[in-house]
Coordinates of C-alpha atoms in Angstrom, one line a residue:
X1 CA -21.4 -123.6 -56.8
X2 CA -23.6 -126.7 -56.9
X3 CA -22.9 -129.4 -59.4
X4 CA -25.1 -132.5 -59.7
X5 CA -26.6 -131.6 -56.3
X6 CA -23.2 -131.6 -54.5
X7 CA -21.7 -128.6 -52.8
X8 CA -18.1 -127.8 -53.5
X9 CA -16.0 -128.2 -50.3
X10 CA -13.9 -125.6 -48.6
X11 CA -10.5 -126.4 -47.3
X12 CA -10.2 -130.1 -46.7
X13 CA -11.1 -131.3 -43.3
X14 CA -8.9 -134.4 -42.7
X15 CA -9.7 -137.0 -40.1
X16 CA -7.3 -136.9 -37.1
X17 CA -5.9 -140.3 -38.2
X18 CA -4.6 -138.7 -41.4
X19 CA -2.8 -135.9 -39.6
X20 CA -0.2 -138.3 -38.2
X21 CA 3.0 -137.5 -40.1
X22 CA 4.7 -140.4 -41.9
X23 CA 8.1 -138.7 -41.8
X24 CA 9.8 -135.8 -40.1
X25 CA 12.7 -133.6 -41.2
X26 CA 14.8 -131.8 -38.6
X27 CA 17.5 -129.2 -38.9
X28 CA 19.1 -126.2 -37.3
X29 CA 18.7 -122.7 -38.8
X30 CA 19.0 -119.0 -37.7
X31 CA 15.8 -117.0 -37.3
X32 CA 15.9 -113.3 -37.8
X33 CA 13.2 -111.5 -35.8
X34 CA 12.0 -108.4 -37.6
X35 CA 10.7 -106.8 -34.4
X36 CA 13.8 -107.2 -32.3
X37 CA 16.3 -107.3 -35.2
X38 CA 18.0 -110.2 -33.5
X39 CA 19.2 -113.5 -35.0
X40 CA 19.2 -116.7 -32.9
X41 CA 19.3 -120.5 -33.3
X42 CA 16.1 -122.4 -33.9
X43 CA 15.3 -126.0 -34.9
X44 CA 13.0 -126.7 -37.8
X45 CA 10.7 -129.7 -37.6
X46 CA 8.9 -130.4 -40.9
X47 CA 6.1 -132.9 -41.5
X48 CA 3.9 -133.2 -44.5
X49 CA 1.4 -130.6 -43.3
X50 CA 3.2 -128.4 -40.8
X51 CA 6.5 -126.5 -40.3
X52 CA 7.2 -126.1 -36.7
X53 CA 9.8 -123.7 -35.4
X54 CA 11.4 -124.8 -32.1
X55 CA 13.3 -122.6 -29.7
X56 CA 15.7 -123.7 -26.9
X57 CA 14.4 -123.4 -23.4
X58 CA 15.3 -124.6 -19.9
X59 CA 12.7 -127.0 -18.4
X60 CA 12.4 -128.6 -15.1
X61 CA 12.6 -132.3 -15.4
X62 CA 11.9 -133.3 -11.8
X63 CA 11.4 -131.9 -8.3
X64 CA 9.9 -128.6 -9.2
X65 CA 7.2 -126.8 -11.1
X66 CA 7.9 -127.2 -14.9
X67 CA 5.9 -124.1 -15.6
X68 CA 8.2 -121.8 -13.6
X69 CA 10.9 -120.4 -15.8
X70 CA 12.7 -118.3 -13.2
X71 CA 15.5 -120.1 -11.2
X72 CA 17.2 -118.8 -8.0
X73 CA 20.6 -120.2 -7.5
X74 CA 23.1 -119.8 -4.6
X75 CA 26.8 -119.7 -5.6
X76 CA 29.6 -120.1 -3.1
X77 CA 32.7 -118.4 -4.5
X78 CA 35.8 -120.5 -4.6
X79 CA 39.3 -119.2 -4.0
X80 CA 40.3 -120.6 -7.4
X81 CA 37.9 -120.1 -10.3
X82 CA 35.6 -117.7 -8.5
X83 CA 32.0 -118.1 -9.6
X84 CA 32.9 -120.3 -12.6
X85 CA 31.0 -118.2 -15.2
X86 CA 31.4 -115.4 -17.7
X87 CA 28.8 -112.8 -18.8
X88 CA 28.1 -110.6 -21.8
X89 CA 25.6 -107.8 -22.5
X90 CA 24.2 -104.8 -20.6
X91 CA 21.6 -102.1 -20.7
X92 CA 23.9 -99.8 -22.7
X93 CA 23.4 -102.1 -25.6
X94 CA 19.6 -102.5 -24.9
X95 CA 20.1 -106.2 -24.2
X96 CA 20.1 -108.1 -20.9
X97 CA 23.2 -109.4 -19.2
X98 CA 23.5 -113.1 -20.2
X99 CA 25.7 -116.0 -19.0
X100 CA 28.0 -116.6 -21.9
X101 CA 30.3 -119.3 -20.5
X102 CA 30.1 -121.9 -17.7
X103 CA 33.4 -123.5 -16.8
X104 CA 33.3 -127.2 -16.4
X105 CA 33.4 -128.6 -12.8
X106 CA 33.4 -125.2 -11.2
X107 CA 30.7 -123.6 -9.0
X108 CA 28.2 -122.6 -11.6
X109 CA 28.5 -125.9 -13.4
X110 CA 28.1 -127.9 -10.2
X111 CA 24.6 -126.4 -9.4
X112 CA 23.1 -128.0 -12.5
X113 CA 20.7 -125.1 -12.6
X114 CA 22.6 -122.6 -14.8
X115 CA 23.0 -122.6 -18.6
X116 CA 24.7 -120.5 -21.3
X117 CA 21.9 -118.1 -22.4
X118 CA 20.5 -117.5 -18.9
X119 CA 19.6 -113.8 -18.5
X120 CA 20.3 -112.3 -15.0
X121 CA 17.3 -110.8 -13.3
X122 CA 18.5 -110.3 -9.8
X123 CA 21.8 -110.4 -7.8
X124 CA 21.3 -110.7 -4.0
X125 CA 17.8 -109.4 -4.4
X126 CA 18.8 -106.4 -6.5
X127 CA 17.0 -106.1 -9.9
X128 CA 19.6 -105.8 -12.7
X129 CA 17.2 -105.5 -15.7
X130 CA 18.4 -101.9 -16.4
X131 CA 22.0 -102.3 -15.2
X132 CA 25.0 -101.7 -17.5
X133 CA 27.5 -104.5 -18.0
X134 CA 30.1 -103.0 -15.7
X135 CA 27.4 -102.4 -12.9
X136 CA 26.6 -106.1 -13.0
X137 CA 30.3 -107.1 -13.0
X138 CA 30.8 -104.9 -9.9
X139 CA 27.7 -106.4 -8.2
X140 CA 29.0 -109.9 -8.7
X141 CA 32.5 -109.1 -7.7
X142 CA 31.5 -107.3 -4.5
X143 CA 28.7 -109.7 -3.5
X144 CA 30.8 -111.6 -1.0
X145 CA 31.5 -115.3 -0.8
X146 CA 27.9 -116.3 -1.3
X147 CA 26.0 -114.9 -4.2
X148 CA 22.3 -115.4 -4.9
X149 CA 21.3 -114.9 -8.5
X150 CA 17.9 -115.2 -10.2
X151 CA 18.0 -116.1 -13.9
X152 CA 15.6 -116.8 -16.8
X153 CA 16.7 -118.6 -20.0
X154 CA 16.6 -116.2 -22.9
X155 CA 14.9 -118.1 -25.8
X156 CA 16.0 -115.5 -28.3
X157 CA 19.7 -115.6 -27.4
X158 CA 21.4 -112.4 -28.6
X159 CA 23.8 -112.7 -31.5
X160 CA 26.7 -111.2 -29.5
X161 CA 26.8 -114.5 -27.6
X162 CA 28.1 -116.1 -30.8
X163 CA 31.3 -113.9 -30.7
X164 CA 34.4 -116.0 -30.0
X165 CA 35.1 -116.6 -26.3
X166 CA 38.2 -114.8 -25.0
X167 CA 38.0 -112.3 -27.9
X168 CA 40.3 -109.4 -27.3
X169 CA 38.4 -106.5 -25.8
X170 CA 39.5 -103.1 -24.8
X171 CA 42.9 -102.9 -23.1
X172 CA 42.4 -104.3 -19.6
X173 CA 43.4 -102.1 -16.7
X174 CA 42.9 -104.0 -13.5
X175 CA 43.0 -100.7 -11.5
X176 CA 40.1 -99.2 -13.4
X177 CA 38.2 -102.4 -13.5
X178 CA 37.1 -101.8 -17.1
X179 CA 34.9 -104.5 -18.8
X180 CA 33.3 -104.8 -22.2
X181 CA 29.6 -105.7 -22.7
X182 CA 30.4 -107.6 -25.9
X183 CA 33.2 -109.7 -24.5
X184 CA 33.3 -112.2 -21.7
X185 CA 33.9 -110.8 -18.3
X186 CA 35.2 -114.1 -16.8
X187 CA 38.5 -112.6 -16.0
X188 CA 36.9 -109.9 -13.9
X189 CA 34.7 -112.3 -12.1
X190 CA 36.8 -115.4 -11.7
X191 CA 40.4 -114.4 -11.9
X192 CA 42.4 -116.8 -14.1
X193 CA 39.7 -119.2 -15.3
X194 CA 42.2 -121.5 -16.9
X195 CA 42.9 -123.0 -13.5
X196 CA 40.2 -125.6 -12.8
X197 CA 39.3 -125.7 -9.2
X198 CA 38.9 -129.1 -7.5
X199 CA 35.4 -130.4 -7.8
X200 CA 33.3 -130.0 -4.7
X201 CA 30.8 -132.7 -3.7
X202 CA 27.3 -131.7 -4.7
X203 CA 24.8 -131.5 -2.0
X204 CA 21.5 -133.4 -2.4
X205 CA 19.7 -130.1 -2.7
X206 CA 21.9 -129.0 -5.6
X207 CA 20.5 -131.8 -7.8
X208 CA 16.8 -131.0 -7.0
X209 CA 15.0 -129.8 -8.9
X210 CA 16.7 -130.9 -12.1
X211 CA 16.9 -128.7 -15.2
X212 CA 17.9 -129.3 -18.8
X213 CA 17.8 -127.5 -22.2
X214 CA 15.2 -128.7 -24.6
X215 CA 13.8 -127.7 -28.0
X216 CA 10.2 -126.6 -27.5
X217 CA 7.6 -125.8 -30.1
X218 CA 7.3 -122.0 -30.5
X219 CA 5.5 -121.5 -33.9
X220 CA 3.5 -124.0 -36.0
X221 CA 2.9 -123.0 -39.6
X222 CA 0.2 -125.0 -41.6
X223 CA 1.5 -125.5 -45.1
X224 CA -1.8 -125.8 -46.9
X225 CA -2.0 -122.7 -49.2
X226 CA 1.2 -121.4 -47.6
X227 CA 4.0 -119.8 -49.7
X228 CA 7.8 -119.7 -49.5
X229 CA 9.8 -116.7 -50.7
X230 CA 13.4 -115.6 -50.9
X231 CA 12.3 -112.1 -52.1
X232 CA 12.8 -109.2 -49.8
X233 CA 9.5 -107.7 -49.0
X234 CA 8.3 -105.1 -51.6
X235 CA 11.3 -105.6 -53.9
X236 CA 12.5 -107.9 -56.7
X237 CA 15.8 -108.6 -54.8
X238 CA 16.6 -112.0 -53.5
X239 CA 18.0 -112.9 -50.1
X240 CA 21.1 -114.9 -49.8
X241 CA 20.8 -118.3 -48.2
X242 CA 17.5 -117.4 -46.6
X243 CA 13.7 -117.4 -47.1
X244 CA 10.5 -117.0 -45.1
X245 CA 7.3 -119.1 -45.0
X246 CA 3.9 -117.4 -44.8
X247 CA 0.7 -119.1 -44.1
X248 CA -2.7 -118.5 -45.7
X249 CA -3.8 -116.4 -42.7
X250 CA -0.8 -114.2 -42.9
X251 CA 1.3 -115.7 -40.2
X252 CA 5.1 -115.7 -41.0
X253 CA 8.1 -117.7 -39.9
X254 CA 10.2 -114.5 -40.0
X255 CA 13.4 -114.9 -42.0
X256 CA 15.1 -118.3 -41.8
X257 CA 18.8 -118.2 -42.5
X258 CA 21.0 -121.1 -43.4
X259 CA 24.8 -121.6 -43.1
X260 CA 25.3 -122.8 -46.7
X261 CA 23.5 -122.3 -50.1
X262 CA 23.1 -126.1 -50.4
X263 CA 21.3 -126.3 -47.1
X264 CA 19.0 -123.4 -47.9
X265 CA 18.1 -124.9 -51.3
X266 CA 17.4 -128.3 -49.7
X267 CA 15.0 -126.8 -47.2
X268 CA 13.4 -124.5 -49.8
X269 CA 12.8 -127.4 -52.0
X270 CA 11.4 -129.8 -49.5
X271 CA 9.0 -127.2 -48.0
X272 CA 7.9 -126.2 -51.4
X273 CA 7.3 -129.8 -52.4
X274 CA 5.1 -130.3 -49.3
X275 CA 3.1 -127.2 -50.1
X276 CA 2.6 -128.4 -53.7
X277 CA 1.5 -131.8 -52.6
X278 CA -1.1 -130.4 -50.2
X279 CA -2.3 -128.0 -52.9
X280 CA -2.6 -131.0 -55.2
X281 CA -4.6 -133.0 -52.6
X282 CA -7.0 -130.0 -52.2
X283 CA -7.4 -129.6 -56.0
X284 CA -8.3 -133.3 -56.3
X285 CA -10.9 -132.9 -53.6
X286 CA -12.5 -129.8 -55.2
X287 CA -12.5 -131.3 -58.7
X288 CA -14.5 -134.3 -57.4
X289 CA -17.4 -131.9 -56.9
X290 CA -17.0 -129.9 -60.1
X291 CA -18.1 -130.5 -63.7
X292 CA -15.5 -131.4 -66.3
X293 CA -15.7 -127.9 -67.7
X294 CA -14.8 -126.4 -64.2
X295 CA -11.8 -128.4 -63.2
X296 CA -8.7 -126.9 -61.6
X297 CA -5.6 -127.7 -63.6
X298 CA -3.1 -125.8 -61.4
X299 CA -2.9 -123.1 -58.7
X300 CA -0.3 -121.6 -56.5
X301 CA 1.6 -118.5 -55.4
X302 CA 3.7 -116.3 -57.6
X303 CA 5.5 -112.9 -57.2
X304 CA 4.2 -110.1 -59.5
X305 CA 6.4 -107.2 -60.5
X306 CA 4.3 -104.5 -62.1
X307 CA 5.7 -102.2 -64.8
X308 CA 8.1 -99.6 -63.3
X309 CA 6.4 -96.3 -62.5
X310 CA 8.6 -93.2 -61.8
X311 CA 11.7 -95.3 -61.7
X312 CA 10.5 -97.9 -59.2
X313 CA 8.0 -100.7 -58.6
X314 CA 6.9 -102.8 -55.7
X315 CA 6.6 -106.6 -56.0
X316 CA 3.5 -108.2 -54.5
X317 CA 2.5 -111.8 -54.1
X318 CA -0.5 -113.1 -56.0
X319 CA -2.3 -116.5 -56.1
X320 CA -3.0 -117.8 -59.6
X321 CA -5.4 -120.5 -60.6
X322 CA -6.0 -122.2 -63.9
X323 CA -9.6 -123.3 -63.6
X324 CA -12.1 -124.3 -66.4
X325 CA -12.2 -121.6 -69.0
X326 CA -10.4 -118.9 -66.9
X327 CA -7.1 -117.7 -65.4
X328 CA -7.8 -116.3 -62.0
X329 CA -5.6 -113.8 -60.2
X330 CA -6.2 -113.5 -56.4
X331 CA -4.6 -111.4 -53.7
X332 CA -5.1 -114.3 -51.3
X333 CA -6.0 -118.0 -51.9
X334 CA -9.6 -119.0 -52.4
X335 CA -10.2 -121.2 -49.3
X336 CA -14.0 -121.6 -49.8
X337 CA -16.5 -121.5 -52.6
X338 CA -17.5 -117.9 -52.2
X339 CA -13.8 -116.8 -52.5
X340 CA -13.7 -117.8 -56.2
X341 CA -16.0 -114.9 -56.9
X342 CA -13.6 -112.4 -55.3
X343 CA -10.7 -112.7 -57.7
X344 CA -8.8 -109.5 -58.6
X345 CA -8.9 -110.4 -62.3
X346 CA -10.2 -113.1 -64.6
X347 CA -9.1 -113.8 -68.2
X348 CA -10.3 -116.2 -70.8
X349 CA -7.6 -118.8 -71.2
X350 CA -7.6 -118.9 -75.0
X351 CA -7.3 -115.1 -75.2
X352 CA -4.1 -114.8 -73.2
X353 CA -0.5 -115.7 -74.1
X354 CA 1.9 -117.4 -71.7
X355 CA 5.6 -116.4 -72.3
X356 CA 8.6 -117.7 -70.4
X357 CA 11.2 -114.9 -69.8
X358 CA 14.2 -117.2 -69.3
X359 CA 16.2 -117.8 -72.5
X360 CA 17.1 -121.5 -72.6
X361 CA 20.6 -122.3 -73.8
X362 CA 21.5 -125.7 -75.2
X363 CA 22.5 -126.8 -71.7
X364 CA 19.4 -125.3 -70.2
X365 CA 17.2 -127.2 -72.7
X366 CA 18.6 -130.5 -71.5
X367 CA 18.0 -129.4 -67.9
X368 CA 14.5 -128.3 -68.8
X369 CA 13.8 -131.7 -70.4
X370 CA 15.0 -133.4 -67.2
X371 CA 12.6 -131.2 -65.2
X372 CA 9.7 -132.4 -67.4
X373 CA 10.7 -136.0 -66.7
X374 CA 11.1 -135.4 -63.0
X375 CA 14.8 -136.3 -63.1
X376 CA 16.3 -132.9 -62.2
X377 CA 16.7 -131.3 -58.8
X378 CA 16.6 -127.5 -58.4
X379 CA 19.9 -125.7 -58.2
X380 CA 20.6 -122.6 -56.2
X381 CA 19.2 -119.5 -57.8
X382 CA 21.8 -116.7 -58.1
X383 CA 21.1 -113.4 -56.5
X384 CA 19.2 -111.1 -58.9
X385 CA 18.1 -114.1 -61.1
X386 CA 14.4 -114.9 -61.1
X387 CA 12.5 -117.7 -62.9
X388 CA 9.9 -115.5 -64.6
X389 CA 7.0 -115.7 -67.0
X390 CA 4.4 -113.2 -68.4
X391 CA 0.7 -113.4 -69.1
X392 CA 0.1 -111.2 -72.2
X393 CA -3.5 -109.9 -72.3
X394 CA -5.1 -107.0 -74.1
X395 CA -3.4 -104.3 -76.2
X396 CA -0.1 -103.5 -74.5
X397 CA -1.1 -105.1 -71.3
X398 CA 0.7 -107.9 -69.4
X399 CA 1.4 -109.4 -66.0
X400 CA 5.0 -110.4 -65.1
X401 CA 5.4 -113.1 -62.5
X402 CA 8.3 -115.0 -61.0
X403 CA 8.7 -118.2 -58.9
X404 CA 11.3 -119.6 -56.6
X405 CA 12.5 -122.6 -58.5
X406 CA 12.9 -123.9 -62.1
X407 CA 10.6 -126.8 -61.4
X408 CA 7.8 -124.4 -60.5
X409 CA 8.4 -122.5 -63.8
X410 CA 8.2 -125.8 -65.7
X411 CA 5.0 -126.8 -63.9
X412 CA 3.3 -123.5 -64.7
X413 CA 4.3 -123.8 -68.4
X414 CA 3.0 -127.3 -68.7
X415 CA -0.2 -126.5 -66.8
X416 CA -0.9 -123.5 -68.9
X417 CA -0.5 -125.6 -72.1
X418 CA -2.8 -128.3 -70.7
X419 CA -5.4 -125.8 -69.5
X420 CA -5.5 -124.0 -72.9
X421 CA -5.6 -127.3 -74.8
X422 CA -8.6 -128.6 -72.7
X423 CA -10.5 -125.3 -73.1
X424 CA -10.0 -125.1 -76.9
X425 CA -11.2 -128.6 -77.2
X426 CA -14.2 -127.8 -75.0
X427 CA -15.4 -124.6 -76.8
X428 CA -14.5 -126.0 -80.3
X429 CA -14.8 -122.6 -82.0
X430 CA -14.8 -118.9 -81.3
X431 CA -16.3 -116.1 -83.5
X432 CA -15.3 -112.5 -83.4
X433 CA -17.0 -109.5 -85.1
X434 CA -14.8 -107.6 -87.5
X435 CA -15.0 -105.4 -90.6
X436 CA -13.5 -105.0 -94.0
X437 CA -14.1 -102.0 -96.3
X438 CA -17.0 -100.9 -94.2
X439 CA -18.7 -104.3 -94.2
X440 CA -19.5 -106.0 -90.9
X441 CA -18.1 -109.6 -90.9
X442 CA -17.8 -112.6 -88.7
X443 CA -14.4 -114.3 -88.3
X444 CA -14.6 -117.8 -86.9
X445 CA -11.7 -119.9 -85.5
X446 CA -12.7 -123.5 -85.5
X447 CA -10.7 -126.4 -84.0
X448 CA -11.8 -128.8 -86.7
X449 CA -12.1 -126.7 -89.9
X450 CA -9.7 -123.7 -89.3
X451 CA -10.6 -120.1 -90.3
X452 CA -13.9 -119.0 -91.8
X453 CA -15.1 -115.4 -92.7
X454 CA -18.7 -114.8 -93.4
X455 CA -21.1 -111.9 -93.8
X456 CA -22.8 -110.9 -90.5
X457 CA -26.2 -110.2 -92.1
X458 CA -26.6 -113.2 -94.3
X459 CA -24.0 -115.7 -92.9
X460 CA -22.8 -116.2 -96.4
X461 CA -19.3 -117.6 -96.3
X462 CA -16.7 -115.4 -98.0
X463 CA -13.6 -117.6 -97.6
X464 CA -12.3 -120.5 -95.6
X465 CA -8.8 -121.9 -94.9
X466 CA -7.3 -124.6 -92.9
X467 CA -4.8 -123.9 -90.1
X468 CA -2.0 -125.4 -92.2
X469 CA -2.7 -122.8 -94.9
X470 CA -1.8 -119.8 -92.7
X471 CA 1.7 -118.8 -93.8
X472 CA 2.1 -115.5 -92.0
X473 CA 0.6 -112.4 -90.6
X474 CA 1.3 -108.7 -89.8
X475 CA -0.6 -106.1 -87.9
X476 CA -0.5 -102.4 -87.0
X477 CA -0.5 -103.1 -83.3
X478 CA -3.9 -101.5 -82.9
X479 CA -6.9 -102.9 -84.8
X480 CA -5.8 -104.1 -88.3
X481 CA -4.3 -107.5 -89.2
X482 CA -3.2 -109.0 -92.6
X483 CA -3.5 -112.8 -92.8
X484 CA -1.5 -114.6 -95.5
X485 CA -3.0 -117.9 -96.7
X486 CA -1.7 -120.3 -99.3
X487 CA -4.3 -121.3 -101.9
X488 CA -4.5 -125.1 -102.0
X489 CA -5.3 -125.2 -105.7
X490 CA -2.9 -122.7 -107.3
X491 CA -0.4 -122.5 -104.5
X492 CA -0.6 -118.7 -104.5
X493 CA -0.4 -116.5 -101.4
X494 CA -3.7 -114.7 -100.7
X495 CA -3.9 -111.8 -98.3
X496 CA -7.0 -111.1 -96.2
X497 CA -7.2 -107.8 -94.3
X498 CA -9.5 -107.5 -91.3
X499 CA -10.1 -105.0 -88.5
X500 CA -11.0 -106.0 -85.0
X501 CA -12.0 -104.0 -81.9
X502 CA -9.8 -106.2 -79.7
X503 CA -7.0 -107.3 -82.0
X504 CA -4.8 -108.7 -79.3
X505 CA -7.4 -111.1 -78.0
X506 CA -8.0 -112.4 -81.6
X507 CA -4.3 -113.0 -82.2
X508 CA -3.9 -114.8 -78.9
X509 CA -7.0 -116.9 -79.7
X510 CA -5.5 -117.9 -83.1
X511 CA -2.3 -118.8 -81.3
X512 CA -4.2 -120.9 -78.8
X513 CA -6.2 -122.8 -81.4
X514 CA -3.2 -123.5 -83.6
X515 CA -1.1 -124.6 -80.6
X516 CA -3.9 -126.9 -79.5
X517 CA -4.2 -128.3 -83.0
X518 CA -0.5 -129.1 -83.2
X519 CA -0.6 -130.6 -79.7
X520 CA -3.5 -132.9 -80.7
X521 CA -1.3 -134.6 -83.2
X522 CA 1.9 -134.6 -81.1
X523 CA 2.4 -138.0 -79.5
X524 CA 4.7 -136.7 -76.8
X525 CA 2.0 -134.1 -75.7
X526 CA -0.8 -136.7 -76.0
X527 CA 1.1 -139.2 -73.9
X528 CA 1.8 -136.5 -71.3
X529 CA -1.9 -136.0 -70.9
X530 CA -2.1 -139.5 -69.3
X531 CA -0.7 -137.9 -66.2
X532 CA -3.4 -135.3 -66.1
X533 CA -5.4 -137.5 -63.8
X534 CA -2.9 -136.3 -61.2
X535 CA -4.4 -132.9 -61.4
X536 CA -8.0 -133.6 -62.5
X537 CA -10.8 -135.8 -61.4

C-alpha cells in the first residue's frame, strides 16, 4: 500500500548499533525436549530482542583443540577409592552410561578432564554405546590398574542423573555383582568411597589441555512477533509452572519448566513485555507510512477456542490486528505489506461487539483499575483459568479468544474501545436498508444527530431521535427489532418496528455509536486518549 508516495515497510531493519542490548536477564530453567522426552537444565539469557537458551558443555580452555568434544583420559586405579567415580544409565533404558559422581581429590578428579554428565564412549578401546549398565560396570572393574576411557559431555543430561546420590537400589549381593542403571555404581567400582585416598601429585600432562564447563548458546529465539503460551498444544488446558516461546517462523523453545510458580510468572511476564515492546516499535514504524484512517491501534497473539463439535474442540493460535476500519484475524503475523491481504477473516469494527468473559468482583474491579493505571503486576493464573474475551459478529456467530495475563486482557479491551471510537468518529454515520409494512426504508445512525429513518425512494424523513431518547429495544433474534424512543415533547414512549437483513450488524453498530458518543463526553476516556500517541503516529 502506497500512501503519499511512501511504501509501507516490512519488518523493521534495525542498525547494528541498535541491536546491542541495554540489559540482560539470566536464570536457570528446565527444558523438556519433545523429541527425546527428556528434561535437563538450561540457562536463559534474555535481552530486549532475543531469548537465548544456553546448554552446559565442556570446552577446552588451553593446550588443545576447542572444537574437539571427545576426551580420552587414562585413569590409574588406587588401592583406596578405586577410580574415584560413579556411573548411571545403560542401553537397557535407551540412555548412555554417564558419570554421575566424581569424588573430590581422587583419581578421576585429579585428571581435570572428567565431569559429571560425561557419557562414556569407549573403555580400553571397546565401544560401549550399546552396552548395558552392568556390562560397563564389569568392563571398568576388570580393566586392570590402568583404564583408558573416552568420554563426551552430554549436553542434554538425562533426568535420572538428578536422582539423589547413594539412593537405595536393589539389594546388593556382592557375589552376584548386581548393579542398577538408575543408581550410582560407585560401590561396585571403587569399594568404600567414603574413604578419601591421599592426593597424588598431578603430572604436568594431567593439566594440559585444560577443560571446564561453560554455558554455551544453543538456541536463539527472536522475540519480534513471537508468542508465549502456557497452553498445551491443541487444548485449552494450562501447563503448571511452564510455558513455551514460539517465533514468527515457527521455531520453538520447547517447554520451559520452572521450580516455582513465582519464577514462572516472572519470566512469562518479562518475556511477554519484551514481545509487546517490540510489537509496539513495529506498529509505530508502520503507522508512520500510513494514512490516519489506516493506523494500527493494537495487534498480537491470542488463543482461539472454537465452539465444541462432537464433544471436543481444538484450540489454535491466531494473530489479531485492530487496524483502520477493520479487525483482522490471521493464522500467522503479517510481516510485510502483502501479508495484510492474506488474513483469514476481516470484520468492520463498528459491526462487531467485544465482550470480556471474566466476571469482575469488587476486588477484581480494583485490580482491573490498577492494571489500567499500570500499577498492578500479573498474578499467577490458576490451572484451568483463562483470561478470555469474545468477538460477537453476525447472527449467532462469535470468536472466543484467551490470553496469558490479565494485563493483556486489559490492553485488548482498551484498544478495542479506542479503535471503535476512532472509526465511528471517522465514518460519522452509517445507513442500512430496512423495511416496515412492505415499504423499503433507510435507517441512518449518525454520530452527531442520532437515529433517522427515511423513505428509500424519496429520502423523505419519517422520524428522527437523539441517542439519549432511545430507552430500550427488543428483537426476535432473526430480522425484526422494536426500538423504544421517548418523545421529547409529550414524554411518551414511541415504538418503531423495523426489519433488517443483517440485524446483528445493525444492533452492534448502534452499540458502537452510542458507546463512542458516551466516550466523547467522558473526561476519563478523553484524557486516556492522550496516550494514544504511544500506539499511533
